[in-house]
Structures are given as structure tokens and as C-alpha cells.
Amino acid sequence: MIGALITLRGVVQGVGFRPFVHRLARENDLAGSVRNFSGGVVIEVEGSRDRVEEFYRRVSEDAPPMANVVTKRIQSQPPRGLETFSVRESALVDEEFVLVPPDICLCRRCQEELLDPRDRRHRYPFINCTDCGPRFTIISDMPYDRPMTTMRAFNMCDQCQREYEDIEDRRYHAQPNACPICGPHLWFRDQKGYQARGEKALQEAIERLRRGQIVAVKGIGGFHFCCDATNDQAVARLRRRKNRPTKPLAIMSLDLNRVRSYCRLSPAEEQLLSTPMRPIVILERRADSPIAAQVAPGSNTLGVMLPYAPVHVLLLEGDPVAIVATSANLSDQPLVRSNQEAREQLSQIADAYLFHNREIHTSCDDSIFRFIAGQPMPIRRARGYAPSPIRLPFESPPILACGGELKSTFCLTREDNAFLSQHIGDLKNAETYQFYLNMIQRFQHLFRVQPMIVAHDLHPQYLSTRFARELSEGGQKELKRVAVQHHHAHVGACMAENGVVEPVIGVVFDGLGYGADGHIWGAEFMVADYKAFHRMGQLRYVPLPGGDVANREPWRMALSHLYSLCGPELGTWERSLFSHLNAQHLEGVLQMLVRGYNAPLVSSMGRLFDAVSSLLGLCQHNTYEGEAAVNLQVTAENISDPLPGYSWSISRKGDYITVDPNPLFSELLQDLRRHMTIPEIARRFHQSVAELVGLGCRHIRAVSNLSRVALSGGVFQNKLLTELTVDLLRRDGFEPLLHQKVPPNDGGIALGQAAVAGYQNRKP
Ligand code: ZN
Ligand code: ZN
Ligand code: FE
């Protein structure tokens, strides 16, 4: 007979952990107790040595699906002669913290009950249990208890209360537990004032979708605009009303079989689609797909997710192959969260609403992934993943990292946990900025973090930078401020999520980031660790005529490169590449280049993709960020056989290389004149960029002896480019590191800022 005290930390509350421990203890004939404390769970056990060891092993290995045991510790203590195993009430210590569980999709058992006519929750859209349901989006504070969630508005009926109190029940301490008698309900309302409730509301919504209408459906972290994804007119109407001409829309199908009818799926993709986090996965579309072309015009992929809330299952359960389910917000605004906001903001877009009365405390977008080089890469990290921490490879002091601006997130650290916020969006929008400020407050409170350091981008005009300044110069003077260069933060994020501490070669290709020399960077070769970075190479600076406008008008970069190649006297043929403009406009922008006004210098791979996309006639105006580059990639993917790349001209100054793309443009224009097909030229361009990465890395390896390469920046969301690059690097003996936990785009840089500032100020 021995006694032991076991402490577990991680996601161990609100996930059915104590009942699981209770069962496991009884299976092993152990006496003792389990209780939550605000840092995790403490278990006291007594019994035979074998059984205690068995218990200790299985307590983490067989933990419930939503649980995530991060650390466990066992100490022996003299047995006290206990006879039973009991579940005890929680103790709360104020500075301690627990991990807040993310929102998890409807579990298999709840789905069976949902569809079982004999079950008392048959077709009840708010069914959940300790293994599933909303968490992060309904929690207002910790410890996780019903009064701390938006379920506090509902009193459990006797039957629900009995389930809640019965340790043998799957709904023991399931805080959102509810049933049709006592819980939230659905209602339908159209623009003409027709209303229906409960099952009738569902049937009405299904019927409206079938008739091609647009229904705003309230789900877990916000609303979706839904319509029949096989109905071209319905999707076209949604695009018109949402003023979103081409950006792909996400769709949702009931099960994998339906997804297989319109997409090609690998086993790994099936698995990712089916995980309890239920992200959108970008999949290869089948040629014979019945999905409306308007869902993703001109694209060879579709963004697909499986249902995660019970209401989705009920909407999809009949005939539909798929419905569009795109975030319901006005462009650049935060997600709509309340019924009232929905009625105020979405009335020009939705024909009808499917509302419910369980409040969303925190809005959270759907997450998006794509498999690249055989690994899942996040494009947007939100529902299902936030606010689970990313583990840092060192202990950090408490830090607030403010992130970037366009695809903003922020990050808080505590010990070796980095709490990266869900995707927040473009801070230049006033409402989004307010949402960002609110979320920072909420995260600080939920995770009990009082930052000692505030980290931010170098860009003086980013609203996140200004916020960091205000914090440290305003009320909180004891706050230390650490500025982290944009591309250093990208590399830091890639290192941190891969658990790397030693220096790496960093290759960062993105749109624009503020450089340490005051110019705009975005095609960086560097040697970096968390302590410092050394820029080892770049694309030659070229003017960005019109400044910010050029980010939306790719033809401006095309003109800039032509000017750099041919000078101001463009030939008739070169001018014909700009026939989409009137001659005066073209002349005006050419003059900016000649005189060098309103044309800041940039070294950006994103802008190079823009230039090529424009020259090939694929995109002259972006209707969403990165559109020109996406079109170029999709076009290149029509060619499956390798083609040779174009040439770069490299100049060296000591250990520093500058890459001039003039030879590339000269060869590319020749191909264009000779009427080589556009897909072939696009493919040759991708090959060139992959070869450039290889070239830069070999140069750096020769001077630094490093062979690990962190690939980061939004350009590496390009599947073709990244796969060509990874392949080429591996064949050359390099070890490429890709993003798998945070996006390579600016949604990841808050993590990098935190890692850099955290490591520089780490506890010895
Ligand atoms: Zn469940
Ligand atoms: Zn009930
Ligand atoms: Fe960036």
C-alpha cells in the first residue's frame, strides 16, 4: 500500500476530467480524492504500487478528448487509510491560472442523440456534453463554472440538474448543459417580419436555403451568411450584396462522403477536416464538382469545413451537398456577435435570420488550414485553436506582444505559454481596433497576466505600435518596451512554434514590413535567433509608385520593373501591356518613377508577384489582399511538369547579396512576346523564386555553416512555391522549417515578437 499526490496542469477543467479520474481510480481500486485548483487538478490516491503506477500512466494517456495534460507530477505521501474515492470542491488562488478550453465540435455521442427520435434532446440545437460544445466563446471568467458563462441566463430543469450532478453521467459538470425545456432556443425571422420558433424555425431556414435565399445563421463564435453552394445565382447575389467580387467563400457539408463528391481528399486532409477543432481546409476541387463556380471563381480549390455546431448538422442533414458558410460581417468590420447587431448590420445582405438566445461572449472566426509539403499550414488561427497556448522553448517573463496591423493578433506570455489571440483583423477599422483593445483586456484577465514588457513592430504608424507606445509612456511607466523588426518577428514565430533556440537561416518573403534602415522590406535573407538578426541579402530596392495605392494596383509594380529595365522610353509593345489604363494615367505614374516622388523604395517578394501577375494580364486591381499573387499561383498550377526558372543577377558586397530581377523580367518579356502560354510563364516564375531561395541559403550556409532554414512570410502560403522550395532545399541538404501552428502571414508575428522579447529578457 502506497500513497501519492498527483498534480496535473493544462486543459483539465471543463472537459470532464474529474469524472474521468473518478472512474479511473475505481477501476484501479484506489481510494483518495480529486479537486480542481485554479492551476489545474490535484489527485490524492492510495492503493497498491502497481495500480498507482498504472493510474499515473493512464491519467494522461487516456484523458478525455478535450483535455490536454501539459505537465504531471507525482509525489509520494504516507497512506491515510482512506476507503473511498471522492470528488471535492474547488479552491481558488488568485494569481494561479488554468487554461481556457477552445470551442470544440459536437461529439459523436451527442450527434447520435441529436438524431435519435427517442432521445429527449432529439433535434435540440444546443445539445452538448463534457466532451464537446462551446467554451472560449461563452466564458467570461475562470474558474470555468456556469455563472461565469453566458449560460448563466438559463436555469437547469430537474433532469438536466441530475445529469449535471451525477458523476456517472456524461454531462457531469457540463456547464452549458441544457435541454428543450430549460435551455436556449432558435427562432427564424425574415425581412418581411415572418417569424417561427424551434423546429419550425429550422424547417423554414432549410426551405429558404433550398429556394436560393441568403440566411444569416448564428452559430458558436458569430454568424455565417449561408446559401445553397450549388446555386450559382444565390452565390452571385451574396457576392453582390457583400461587395466581394472574387475572394473565395467557405462552404460546409454534412460529412466526408459529400466532400469527396466535389473535392479530392488525402487521408491527412480527411483527418484534419474531422478533428474536433473543425477548421476550414483548402482542398483541391474536382473538375466535375457540382459546387457553383461563383463560390471560388477561377480557383482550383475550395475551402471546406464539416459542421461543428448542432444547428449546422440539422441544416445540412437533408439533401444539400454543401452550403456556403462565410463569416457574417461588413467588410473589414469585426464579426457580428449579438442578434441586435445582426439586424442592424446585415439587413442589406441577408434575406432572413436564424437567431438563438445563447449569448456569444467572445466572437471567434473559423480557422483555415491548407496542406503544404505534406504538413498542415494555418492561414488563419481562430476557433478551435485559440486560446490554447503555444509552448515556448524557454520560460518567458510576462509579455504583451502587440502584433502587426492588417491580419492582426496579439500574444501574451506566461512561463512557457504563449497565448496567441484569435485572428482579429485590420486595425485601421475603428470597430476592429476597439475589439483588439477589448480582447487584450480579456486575455490579460482570463490568464492572469500582468505584462512587464510590451513588444511591438518597428513601423511607427502601425496602430499596434502606437498602442504599445501609449501603454509604456502613459499610465504604465514600469513597462519595458521592446521593438522587434517585422521580419525578425516572422522568423522568431517560425522558430518558436518549431521549438528551436539555435540560430537559423531565415528566409522571409511577404508584402511589406518596416525595415531597420527605414525602407520597406519584404524579401529577406537573414541569420537569426531570438537575440538578434543579421540581414544577409535582399531583393534590390525598387520604387513603389503611389505608395499604399500600389498595394491594391499590381500594375504599378509592373510599370516600376519595366521602368527599371527599359528606362522612361517604353516601346509600343511594352505600353500595350498597360492597355487597361488610359494613356494619361500611365504617363502620370511613369513621371512618379522618373522624378522619384511618391515612390518609396521597397524590396518585396509580394510586390514582385504582383508585378508578374499584372504583366501576364492576370490581375490589375486587387479586390482582396494578395489576389494578384493567388491568381499567379493558380495559373502556374495548370502546369505539372517542371520548367526551368528565369535568371537573377546577384551582386555581392562582402557577405551581403543583392538580387536584381532585371534579367528575370527581360527573359519573361521575351517569353511573352514569343507567345509562350501564360501558365508556362507563371510556372517558370515560381521555379525562379524557389531557385532564388536555394541560392540565398547556399550563400548563407557558406559563411555561417547553418543549414536549418525558417521559411516565413505570407508568400509561403503559396503551395506551389513552398513545395518547390522545400523540395529543392532538402535535396541540397537543408532542413526547412515551416509554420504548422501559427500562420506564416502577419497573423503569426505577435508570437515572434513575444519570443524575441521573451528570450532577451528570460529568467536565467
Ligand atoms: Zn458531446
Ligand atoms: Zn433541461
Ligand atoms: Fe509580414
PDB file of C-alpha atoms and ligand atoms in Angstrom, residues 106-107 109-110 128-132 170-171, ligand 1:
ATOM      1  CA  LEU A 106     -20.379  18.371 -31.435  1.00  0.00           C
ATOM      2  CA  CYS A 107     -19.131  14.928 -30.336  1.00  0.00           C
ATOM      3  CA  ARG A 109     -22.411  10.619 -28.952  1.00  0.00           C
ATOM      4  CA  CYS A 110     -24.212  13.961 -28.841  1.00  0.00           C
ATOM      5  CA  ASN A 128     -23.553  19.273 -25.644  1.00  0.00           C
ATOM      6  CA  CYS A 129     -21.631  17.335 -23.003  1.00  0.00           C
ATOM      7  CA  THR A 130     -18.288  17.461 -21.197  1.00  0.00           C
ATOM      8  CA  ASP A 131     -16.613  16.210 -24.372  1.00  0.00           C
ATOM      9  CA  CYS A 132     -17.988  18.893 -26.658  1.00  0.00           C
ATOM     10  CA  ARG A 170     -21.590  12.236 -19.469  1.00  0.00           C
ATOM     11  CA  ARG A 171     -22.936  15.669 -18.554  1.00  0.00           C
TER      12      ARG A 171
HETATM   13 ZN    ZN B   1     -20.998  15.729 -26.634  1.00  0.00          ZN
END
